[in-house]
CSV table of C-alpha atoms in Angstrom, one decimal:
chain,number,residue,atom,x,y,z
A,1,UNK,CA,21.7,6.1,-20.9
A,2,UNK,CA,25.4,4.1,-21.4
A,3,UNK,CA,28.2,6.3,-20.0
A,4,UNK,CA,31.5,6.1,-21.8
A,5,UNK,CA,33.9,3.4,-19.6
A,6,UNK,CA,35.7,4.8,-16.7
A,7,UNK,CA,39.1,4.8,-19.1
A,8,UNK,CA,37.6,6.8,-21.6
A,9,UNK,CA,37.6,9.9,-19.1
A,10,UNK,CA,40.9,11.4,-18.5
A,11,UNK,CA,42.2,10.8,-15.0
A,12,UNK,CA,41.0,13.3,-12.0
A,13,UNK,CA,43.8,15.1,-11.4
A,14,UNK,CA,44.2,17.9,-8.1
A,15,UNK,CA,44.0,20.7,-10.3
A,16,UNK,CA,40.3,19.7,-11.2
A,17,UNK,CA,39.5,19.8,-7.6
A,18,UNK,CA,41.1,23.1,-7.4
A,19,UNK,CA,38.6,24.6,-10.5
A,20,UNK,CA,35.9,23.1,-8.9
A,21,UNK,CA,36.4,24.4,-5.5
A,22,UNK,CA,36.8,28.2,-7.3
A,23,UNK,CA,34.1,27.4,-9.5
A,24,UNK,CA,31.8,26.8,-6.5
A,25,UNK,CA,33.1,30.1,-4.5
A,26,UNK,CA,29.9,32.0,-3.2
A,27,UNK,CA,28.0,28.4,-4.2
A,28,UNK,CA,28.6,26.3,-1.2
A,29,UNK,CA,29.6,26.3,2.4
A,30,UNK,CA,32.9,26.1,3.8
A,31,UNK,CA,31.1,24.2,6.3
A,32,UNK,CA,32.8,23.9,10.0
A,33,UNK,CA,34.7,21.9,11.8
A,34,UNK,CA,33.8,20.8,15.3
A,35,UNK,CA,35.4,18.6,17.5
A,36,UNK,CA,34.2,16.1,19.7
A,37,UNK,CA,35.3,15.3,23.4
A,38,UNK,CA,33.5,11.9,23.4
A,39,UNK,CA,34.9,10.3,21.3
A,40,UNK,CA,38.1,12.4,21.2
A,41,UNK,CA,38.2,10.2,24.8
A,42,UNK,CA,37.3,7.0,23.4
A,43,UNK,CA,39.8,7.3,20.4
A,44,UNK,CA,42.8,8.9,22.6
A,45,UNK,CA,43.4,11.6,20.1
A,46,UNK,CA,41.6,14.8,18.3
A,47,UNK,CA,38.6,13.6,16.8
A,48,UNK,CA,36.5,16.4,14.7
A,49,UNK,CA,33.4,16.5,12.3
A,50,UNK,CA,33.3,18.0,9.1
A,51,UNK,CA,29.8,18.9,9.2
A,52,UNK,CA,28.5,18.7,5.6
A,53,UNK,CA,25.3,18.5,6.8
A,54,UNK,CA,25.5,21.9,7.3
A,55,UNK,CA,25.5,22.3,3.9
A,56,UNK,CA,23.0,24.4,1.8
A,57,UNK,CA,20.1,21.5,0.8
A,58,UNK,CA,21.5,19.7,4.1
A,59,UNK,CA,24.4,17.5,2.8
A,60,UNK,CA,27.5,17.4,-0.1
A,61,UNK,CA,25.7,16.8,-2.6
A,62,UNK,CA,25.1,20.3,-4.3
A,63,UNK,CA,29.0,20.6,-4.9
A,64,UNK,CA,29.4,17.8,-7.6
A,65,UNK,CA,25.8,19.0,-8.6
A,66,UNK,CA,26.6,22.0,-9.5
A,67,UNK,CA,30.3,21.5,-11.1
A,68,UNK,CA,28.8,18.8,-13.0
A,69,UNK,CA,26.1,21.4,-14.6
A,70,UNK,CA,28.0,24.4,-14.1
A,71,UNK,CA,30.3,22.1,-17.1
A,72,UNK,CA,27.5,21.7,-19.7
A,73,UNK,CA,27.5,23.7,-23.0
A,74,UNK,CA,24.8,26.1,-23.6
A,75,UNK,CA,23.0,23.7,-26.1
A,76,UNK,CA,22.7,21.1,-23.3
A,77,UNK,CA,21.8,23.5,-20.6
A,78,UNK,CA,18.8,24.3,-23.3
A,79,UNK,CA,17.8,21.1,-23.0
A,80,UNK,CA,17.5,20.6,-19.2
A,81,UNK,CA,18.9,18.2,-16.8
A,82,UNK,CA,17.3,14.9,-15.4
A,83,UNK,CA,18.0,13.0,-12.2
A,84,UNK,CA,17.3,10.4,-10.1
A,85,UNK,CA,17.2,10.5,-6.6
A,86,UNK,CA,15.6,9.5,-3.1
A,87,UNK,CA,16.8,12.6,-1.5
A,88,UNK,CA,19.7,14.1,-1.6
A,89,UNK,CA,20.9,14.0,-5.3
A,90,UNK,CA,17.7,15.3,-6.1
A,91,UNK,CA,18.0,18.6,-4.3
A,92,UNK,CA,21.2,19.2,-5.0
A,93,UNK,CA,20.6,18.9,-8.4
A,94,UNK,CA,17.3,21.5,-8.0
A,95,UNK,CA,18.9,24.0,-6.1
A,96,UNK,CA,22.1,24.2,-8.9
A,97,UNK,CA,19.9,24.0,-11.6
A,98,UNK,CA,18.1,27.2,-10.3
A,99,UNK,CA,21.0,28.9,-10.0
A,100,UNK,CA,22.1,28.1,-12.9
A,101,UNK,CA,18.8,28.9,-14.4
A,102,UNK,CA,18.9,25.4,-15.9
A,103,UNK,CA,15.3,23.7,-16.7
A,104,UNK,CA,15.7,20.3,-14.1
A,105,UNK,CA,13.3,17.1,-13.4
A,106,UNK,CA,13.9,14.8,-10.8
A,107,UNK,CA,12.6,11.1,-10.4
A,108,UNK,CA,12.1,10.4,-6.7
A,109,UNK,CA,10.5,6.7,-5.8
A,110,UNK,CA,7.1,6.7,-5.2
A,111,UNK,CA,7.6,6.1,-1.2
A,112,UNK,CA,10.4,9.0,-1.1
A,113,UNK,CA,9.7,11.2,2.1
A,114,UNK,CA,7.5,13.8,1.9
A,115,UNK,CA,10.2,16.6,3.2
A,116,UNK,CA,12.6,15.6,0.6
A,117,UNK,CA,10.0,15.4,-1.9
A,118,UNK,CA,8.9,19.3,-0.6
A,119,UNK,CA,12.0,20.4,-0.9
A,120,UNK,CA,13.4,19.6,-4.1
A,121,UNK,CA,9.8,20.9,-5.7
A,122,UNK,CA,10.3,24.0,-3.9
A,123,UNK,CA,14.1,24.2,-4.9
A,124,UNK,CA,12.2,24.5,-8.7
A,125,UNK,CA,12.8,21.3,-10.1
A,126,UNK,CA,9.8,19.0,-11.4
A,127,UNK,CA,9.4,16.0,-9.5
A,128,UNK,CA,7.7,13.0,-10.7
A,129,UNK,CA,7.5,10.2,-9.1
A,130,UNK,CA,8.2,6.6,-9.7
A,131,UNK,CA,9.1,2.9,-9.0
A,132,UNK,CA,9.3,2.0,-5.7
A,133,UNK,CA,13.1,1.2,-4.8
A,134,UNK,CA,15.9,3.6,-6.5
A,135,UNK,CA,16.6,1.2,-9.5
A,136,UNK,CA,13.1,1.7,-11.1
A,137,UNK,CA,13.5,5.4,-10.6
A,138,UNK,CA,17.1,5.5,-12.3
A,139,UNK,CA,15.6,3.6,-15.5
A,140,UNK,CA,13.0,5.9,-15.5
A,141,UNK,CA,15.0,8.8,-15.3
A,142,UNK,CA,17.5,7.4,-17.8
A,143,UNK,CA,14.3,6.5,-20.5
A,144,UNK,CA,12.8,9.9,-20.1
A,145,UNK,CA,16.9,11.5,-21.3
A,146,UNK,CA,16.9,9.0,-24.4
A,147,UNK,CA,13.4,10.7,-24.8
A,148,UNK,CA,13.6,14.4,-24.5
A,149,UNK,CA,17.3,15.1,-25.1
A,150,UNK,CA,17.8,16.2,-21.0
A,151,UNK,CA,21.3,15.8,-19.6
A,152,UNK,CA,21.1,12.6,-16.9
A,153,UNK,CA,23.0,13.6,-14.2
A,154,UNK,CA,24.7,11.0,-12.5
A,155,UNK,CA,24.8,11.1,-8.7
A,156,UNK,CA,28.3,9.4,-8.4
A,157,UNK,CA,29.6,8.4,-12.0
A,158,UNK,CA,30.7,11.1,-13.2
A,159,UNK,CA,34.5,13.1,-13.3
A,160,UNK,CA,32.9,16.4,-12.7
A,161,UNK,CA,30.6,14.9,-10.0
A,162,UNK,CA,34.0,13.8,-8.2
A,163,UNK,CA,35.9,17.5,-8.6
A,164,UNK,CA,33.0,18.8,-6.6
A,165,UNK,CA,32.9,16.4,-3.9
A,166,UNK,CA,36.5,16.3,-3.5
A,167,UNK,CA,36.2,20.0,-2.5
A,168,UNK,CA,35.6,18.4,0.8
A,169,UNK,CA,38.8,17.5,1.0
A,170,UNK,CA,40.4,20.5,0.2
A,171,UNK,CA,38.9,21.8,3.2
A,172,UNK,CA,39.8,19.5,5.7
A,173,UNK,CA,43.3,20.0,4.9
A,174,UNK,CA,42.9,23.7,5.2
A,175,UNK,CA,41.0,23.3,8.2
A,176,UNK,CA,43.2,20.7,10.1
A,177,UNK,CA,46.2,20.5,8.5
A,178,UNK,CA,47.4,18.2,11.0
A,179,UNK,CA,44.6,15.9,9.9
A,180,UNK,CA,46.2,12.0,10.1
A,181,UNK,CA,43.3,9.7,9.7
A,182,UNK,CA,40.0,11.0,7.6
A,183,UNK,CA,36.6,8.9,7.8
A,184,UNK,CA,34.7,9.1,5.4
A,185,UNK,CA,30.9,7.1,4.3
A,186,UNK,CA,30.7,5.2,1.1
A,187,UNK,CA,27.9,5.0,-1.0
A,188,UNK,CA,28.4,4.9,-5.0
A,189,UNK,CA,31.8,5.8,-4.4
A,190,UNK,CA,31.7,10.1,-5.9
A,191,UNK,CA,32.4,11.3,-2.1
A,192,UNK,CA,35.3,9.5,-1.1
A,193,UNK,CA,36.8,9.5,-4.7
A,194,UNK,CA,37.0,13.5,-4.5
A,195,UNK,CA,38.3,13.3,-1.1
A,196,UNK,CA,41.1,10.8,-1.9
A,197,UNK,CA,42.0,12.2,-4.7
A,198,UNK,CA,42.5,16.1,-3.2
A,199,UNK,CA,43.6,14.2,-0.1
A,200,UNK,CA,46.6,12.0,-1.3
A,201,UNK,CA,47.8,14.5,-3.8
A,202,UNK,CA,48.6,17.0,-1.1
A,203,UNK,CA,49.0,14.8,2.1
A,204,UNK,CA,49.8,10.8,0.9
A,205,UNK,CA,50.3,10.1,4.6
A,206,UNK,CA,47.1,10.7,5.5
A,207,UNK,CA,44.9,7.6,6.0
A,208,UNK,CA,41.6,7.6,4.6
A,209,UNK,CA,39.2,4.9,5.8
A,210,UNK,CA,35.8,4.3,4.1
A,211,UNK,CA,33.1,3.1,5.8
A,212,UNK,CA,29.5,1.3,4.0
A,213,UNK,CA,26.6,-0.4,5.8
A,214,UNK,CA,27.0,-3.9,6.4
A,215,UNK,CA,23.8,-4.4,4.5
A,216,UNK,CA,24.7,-2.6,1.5
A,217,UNK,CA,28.7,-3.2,1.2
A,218,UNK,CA,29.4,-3.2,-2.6
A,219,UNK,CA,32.6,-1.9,-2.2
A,220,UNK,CA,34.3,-4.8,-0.6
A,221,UNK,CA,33.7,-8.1,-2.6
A,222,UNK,CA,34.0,-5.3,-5.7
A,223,UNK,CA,38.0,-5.0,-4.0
A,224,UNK,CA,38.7,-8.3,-3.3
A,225,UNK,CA,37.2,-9.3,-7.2
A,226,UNK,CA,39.5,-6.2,-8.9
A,227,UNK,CA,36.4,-4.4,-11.0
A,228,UNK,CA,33.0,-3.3,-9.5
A,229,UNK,CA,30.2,-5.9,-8.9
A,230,UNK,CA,26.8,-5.9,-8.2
A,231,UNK,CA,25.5,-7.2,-4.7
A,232,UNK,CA,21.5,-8.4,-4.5
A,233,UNK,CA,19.8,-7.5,-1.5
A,234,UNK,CA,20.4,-3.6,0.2
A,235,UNK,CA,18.9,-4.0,3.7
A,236,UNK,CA,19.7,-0.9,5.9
A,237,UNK,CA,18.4,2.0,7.1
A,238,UNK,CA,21.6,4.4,5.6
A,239,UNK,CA,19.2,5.3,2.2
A,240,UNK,CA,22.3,7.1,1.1
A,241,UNK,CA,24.0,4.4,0.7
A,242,UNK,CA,21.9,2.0,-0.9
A,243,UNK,CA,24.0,1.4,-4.2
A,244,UNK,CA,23.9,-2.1,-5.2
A,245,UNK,CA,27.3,-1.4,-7.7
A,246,UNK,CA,30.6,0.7,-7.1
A,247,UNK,CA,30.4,3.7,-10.0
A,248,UNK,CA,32.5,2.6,-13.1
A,249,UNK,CA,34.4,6.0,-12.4
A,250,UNK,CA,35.1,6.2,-8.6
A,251,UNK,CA,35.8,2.7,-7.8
A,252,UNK,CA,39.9,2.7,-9.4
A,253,UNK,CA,40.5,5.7,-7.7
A,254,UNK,CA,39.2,4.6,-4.3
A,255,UNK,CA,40.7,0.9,-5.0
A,256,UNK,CA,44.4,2.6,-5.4
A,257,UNK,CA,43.6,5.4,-2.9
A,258,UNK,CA,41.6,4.6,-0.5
A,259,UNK,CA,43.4,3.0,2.6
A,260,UNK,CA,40.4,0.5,4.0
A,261,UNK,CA,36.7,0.0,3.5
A,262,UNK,CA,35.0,-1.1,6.6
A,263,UNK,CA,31.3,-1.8,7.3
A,264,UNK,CA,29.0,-1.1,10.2
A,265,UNK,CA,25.7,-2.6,11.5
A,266,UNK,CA,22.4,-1.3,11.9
A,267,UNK,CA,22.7,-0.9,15.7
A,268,UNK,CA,26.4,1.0,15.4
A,269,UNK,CA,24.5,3.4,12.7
A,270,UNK,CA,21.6,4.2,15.3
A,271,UNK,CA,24.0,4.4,17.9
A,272,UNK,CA,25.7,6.9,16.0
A,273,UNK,CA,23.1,9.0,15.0
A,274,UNK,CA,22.0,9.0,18.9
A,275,UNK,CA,25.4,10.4,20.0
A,276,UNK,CA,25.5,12.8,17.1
A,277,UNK,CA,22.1,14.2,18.5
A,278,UNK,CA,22.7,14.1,21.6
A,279,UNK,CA,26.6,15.3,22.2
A,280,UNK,CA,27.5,17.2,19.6
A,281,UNK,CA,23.8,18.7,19.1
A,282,UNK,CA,23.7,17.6,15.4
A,283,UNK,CA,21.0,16.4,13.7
A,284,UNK,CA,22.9,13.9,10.8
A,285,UNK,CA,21.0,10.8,8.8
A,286,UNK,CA,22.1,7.3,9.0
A,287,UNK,CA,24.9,7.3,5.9
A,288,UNK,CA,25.6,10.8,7.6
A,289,UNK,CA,26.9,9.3,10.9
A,290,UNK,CA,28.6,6.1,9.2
A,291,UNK,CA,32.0,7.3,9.8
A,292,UNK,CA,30.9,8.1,13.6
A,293,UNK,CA,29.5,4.2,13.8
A,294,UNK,CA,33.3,3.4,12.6
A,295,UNK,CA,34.9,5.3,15.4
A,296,UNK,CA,32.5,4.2,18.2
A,297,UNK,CA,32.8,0.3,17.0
A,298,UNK,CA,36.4,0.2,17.1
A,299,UNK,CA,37.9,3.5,18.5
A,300,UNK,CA,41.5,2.5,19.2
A,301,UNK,CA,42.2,1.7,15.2
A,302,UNK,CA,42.4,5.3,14.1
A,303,UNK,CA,45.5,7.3,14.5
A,304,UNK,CA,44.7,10.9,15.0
A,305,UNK,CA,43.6,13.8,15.1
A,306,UNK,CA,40.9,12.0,13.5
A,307,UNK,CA,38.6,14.4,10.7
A,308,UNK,CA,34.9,12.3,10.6
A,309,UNK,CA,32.5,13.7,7.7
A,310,UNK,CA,29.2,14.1,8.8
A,311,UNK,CA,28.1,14.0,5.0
A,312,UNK,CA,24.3,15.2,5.1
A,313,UNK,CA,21.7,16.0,7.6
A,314,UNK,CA,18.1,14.8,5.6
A,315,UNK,CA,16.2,12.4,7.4
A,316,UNK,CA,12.8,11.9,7.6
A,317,UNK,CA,11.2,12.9,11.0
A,318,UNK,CA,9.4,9.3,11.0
A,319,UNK,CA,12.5,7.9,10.4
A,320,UNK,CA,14.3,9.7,12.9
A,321,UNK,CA,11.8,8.7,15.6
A,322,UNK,CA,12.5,4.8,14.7
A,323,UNK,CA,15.7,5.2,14.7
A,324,UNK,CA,16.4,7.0,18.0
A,325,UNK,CA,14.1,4.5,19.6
A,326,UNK,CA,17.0,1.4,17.9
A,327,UNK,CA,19.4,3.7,18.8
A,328,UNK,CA,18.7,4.0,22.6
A,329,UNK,CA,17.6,0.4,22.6
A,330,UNK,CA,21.1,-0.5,21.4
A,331,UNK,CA,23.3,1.9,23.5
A,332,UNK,CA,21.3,0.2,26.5
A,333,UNK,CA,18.7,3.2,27.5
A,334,UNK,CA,15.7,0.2,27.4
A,335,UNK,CA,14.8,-2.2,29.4
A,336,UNK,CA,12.0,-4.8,28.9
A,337,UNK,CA,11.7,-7.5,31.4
A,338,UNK,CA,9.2,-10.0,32.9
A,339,UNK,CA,8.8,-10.8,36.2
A,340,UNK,CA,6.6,-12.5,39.5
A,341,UNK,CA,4.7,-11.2,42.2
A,342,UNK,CA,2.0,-12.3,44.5
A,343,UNK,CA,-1.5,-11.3,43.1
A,344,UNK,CA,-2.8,-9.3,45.9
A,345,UNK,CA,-3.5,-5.8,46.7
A,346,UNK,CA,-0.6,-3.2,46.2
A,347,UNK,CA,1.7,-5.8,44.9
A,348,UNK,CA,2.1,-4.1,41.7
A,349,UNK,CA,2.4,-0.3,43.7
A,350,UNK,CA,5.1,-2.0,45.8
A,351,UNK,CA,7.1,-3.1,42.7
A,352,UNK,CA,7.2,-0.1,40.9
A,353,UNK,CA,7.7,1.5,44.6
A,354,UNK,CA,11.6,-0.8,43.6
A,355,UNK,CA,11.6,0.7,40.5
A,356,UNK,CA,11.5,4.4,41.6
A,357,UNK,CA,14.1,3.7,44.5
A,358,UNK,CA,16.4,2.4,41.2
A,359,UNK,CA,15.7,5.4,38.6
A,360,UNK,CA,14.4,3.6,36.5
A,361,UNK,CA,11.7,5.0,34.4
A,362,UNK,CA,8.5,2.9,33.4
A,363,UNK,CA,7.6,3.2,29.7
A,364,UNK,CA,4.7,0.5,30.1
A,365,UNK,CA,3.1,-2.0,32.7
A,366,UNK,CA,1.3,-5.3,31.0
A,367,UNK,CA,-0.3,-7.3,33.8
A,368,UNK,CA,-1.3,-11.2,33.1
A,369,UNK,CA,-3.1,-13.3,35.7
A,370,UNK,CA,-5.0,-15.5,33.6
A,371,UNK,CA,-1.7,-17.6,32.4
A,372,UNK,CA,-2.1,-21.6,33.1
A,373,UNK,CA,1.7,-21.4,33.7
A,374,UNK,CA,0.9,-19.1,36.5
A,375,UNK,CA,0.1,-20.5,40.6
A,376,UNK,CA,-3.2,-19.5,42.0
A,377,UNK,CA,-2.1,-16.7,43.7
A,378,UNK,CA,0.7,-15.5,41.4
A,379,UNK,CA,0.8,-12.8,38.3
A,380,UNK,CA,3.2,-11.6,35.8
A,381,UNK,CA,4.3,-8.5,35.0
A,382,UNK,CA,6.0,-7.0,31.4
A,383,UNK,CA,7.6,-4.0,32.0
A,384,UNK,CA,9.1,-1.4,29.7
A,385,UNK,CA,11.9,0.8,31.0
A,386,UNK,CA,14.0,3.8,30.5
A,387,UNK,CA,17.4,3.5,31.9
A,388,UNK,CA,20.5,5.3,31.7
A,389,UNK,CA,22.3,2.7,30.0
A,390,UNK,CA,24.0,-1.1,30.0
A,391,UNK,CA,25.2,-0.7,34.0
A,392,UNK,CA,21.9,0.6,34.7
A,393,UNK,CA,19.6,-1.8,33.3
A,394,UNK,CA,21.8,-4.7,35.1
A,395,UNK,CA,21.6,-2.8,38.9
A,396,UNK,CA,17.8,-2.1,37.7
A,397,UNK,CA,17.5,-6.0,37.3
A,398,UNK,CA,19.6,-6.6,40.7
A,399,UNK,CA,17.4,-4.7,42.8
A,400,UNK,CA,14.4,-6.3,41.8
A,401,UNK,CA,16.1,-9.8,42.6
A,402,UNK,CA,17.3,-8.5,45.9
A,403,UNK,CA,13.9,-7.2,46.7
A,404,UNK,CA,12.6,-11.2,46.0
A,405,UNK,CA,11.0,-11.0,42.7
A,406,UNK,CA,11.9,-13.5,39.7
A,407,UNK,CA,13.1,-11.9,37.3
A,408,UNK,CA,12.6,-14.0,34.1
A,409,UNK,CA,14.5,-12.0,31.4
């Protein structure tokens, strides 16, 4: 399905925000605000989270969802909605299309987690699924509209997609007017669109910084070249931001609104999400805790107080374990090293006898006497560890050195 060009909508303007935000009254959250000592410390000003992952299906989504339907004229609402979506989109688009008592299918790819999947389906929209990577799933989607006369709704492109999602931003600035510096993750663009738009209309001094993975930045070359262009290759564990092309209607207003885009790696994301989990006892996805990878990677940039959005909360429990085992592996908590001893009795118990002294906790023990590089009376030893983090694994490593092993990485 072709979408009329971005200047063939008329310009988002506050006041849309302002329907949408009545319109979804009794719909979605207000979702809170909670701050955040950490890296309130690290940044040396307030530093909150918008927690939008909070929100009913577990992120943003459901407010441009529901505008966006919420808009359609009774002969389109007859004809049902169709989406495409590995997650989020999708149940945000089932759970306003049930309230709306609006017919809805959703295309998921074929390797979409099962919970998402569950959910949508039990949200009441058909799911069927296809393709294997989000494209596929769109021109499915798209084919089945031309087909059956359903209304293909966008997750991003869209004006009434944008009035919902700027909502956001109409609560921050309720909820800390003193706000200076918002941060917020950058997918297709629909999110921080809203949020600049509500944002700069009210407050213009207010920075807003975006923030994409490094492996799936469309939004900067799209910048520096003036008009959105496609990148090849999305390579990152944020799924909800795997966009390959800035939306036709988001990208002018985040070029001429939108203060800075700035990516993150893989290691700041998982770092993120472990300090999310683990100090502010929330439970966000990897696009989720973008802006939080932002702040951690350089916290002395921002001028607060700080608002970070915390944009959705659905991750795959698989997922999650992978990622918290990145996570701790790049903030430090692990420790794998290889070592010498003497191959005799109670060389090995005397070792780990070092390791206890240290704190250091042993994951797993792999044992090699059999190497050709080895002496006659020597062995190796691979060893796994839980630490507490960078300074620990280094006095971990020292006092194995100082109790006369060689240490070989």
């Amino acid at each position: 399905m072709n979408f009329p060009p971005a200047t063939q909508f008329p310009p988002l303007i506050l006041d849309d925000i302002k329907g949408a935000q009545k319109m979804l009254s009794g719909v979605s959250r207000v979702t809170a605000m909670e701050g955040s000592r950490h890296l309130t410390d690290l940044v040396g000003a307030p530093v909150r989270f918008k927690c939008e992952n909070l929100q009913r299906t577990g992120s943003f989504k459901l407010r441009g969802a529901y505008v966006r339907i919420a808009g359609l004229s009774p002969v389109e609402r007859a004809a049902g909605v169709v989406a495409a979506s590995a997650g989020n989109h999708a149940q945000g688009v089932a759970l306003a299309s049930a309230l709306l008592g609006v017919r809805a299918t959703v295309f998921m790819p074929v390797g979409a987690p099962l919970p998402k999947v569950a959910a949508t389906r039990e949200y009441g929209a058909r799911v069927r699924l296809h393709g294997h990577v989000v494209d596929e799933t769109l021109a499915a989607a798209q084919e089945y509209a031309q087909e059956t006369g359903a209304v293909f709704i966008h997750p991003f492109d869209h004006p009434d997609i944008i009035a919902g999602q700027g909502t956001v931003g109409l609560e921050i600035l309720e909820q800390c007017p003193e706000v200076r510096t918002i941060v917020v993750g950058i997918g297709g663009g629909g999110l921080a669109a809203g949020i600049a738009v509500a944002v700069k209309a009210v407050r213009p001094d207010v920075r807003i910084v975006g923030v994409q993975a490094a492996g799936a930045a469309a939004y900067p070359p799209s910048l520096a070249a003036g008009h959105p262009v496609s990148i090849g290759s999305l390579q990152t564990m944020a799924d909800g931001m795997k966009v390959g092309r800035p939306g036709d209607v988001p990208f002018p207003l985040i070029r001429d609104l939108v203060d800075e885009v700035r990516t993150v790696s893989e290691d700041e994301l998982s770092s993120a999400l472990l300090l999310c989990l683990e100090r502010a006892k929330m439970v966000v996805e990897p696009a989720g805790a973008s802006p939080v990878a932002a702040l951690l990677s350089d916290p002395k940039s921002f001028r607060g107080p700080v608002v970070a959005l915390l944009s959705g909360g659905n991750v795959d429990p698989l997922l999650m374990q992978r990622i918290l085992t990145h996570g701790m592996s790049a903030a430090g908590r692990y420790l794998s090293l290889r070592l010498r001893l003497t191959d005799r009795p109670g060389a090995l118990a005397t070792m780990l006898a070092v390791l206890s002294v240290a704190d250091a906790n042993v994951l797993d023990v792999s044992h090699v006497r059999t190497d050709p590089r080895l002496g006659l009376t020597e062995a190796e030893v691979e060893l796994h560890l839980e630490t507490k983090g960078p300074e620990h694994c280094a006095e971990v490593a020292a006092a194995l050195r100082d109790a006369g092993y060689l240490v070989l990485n």
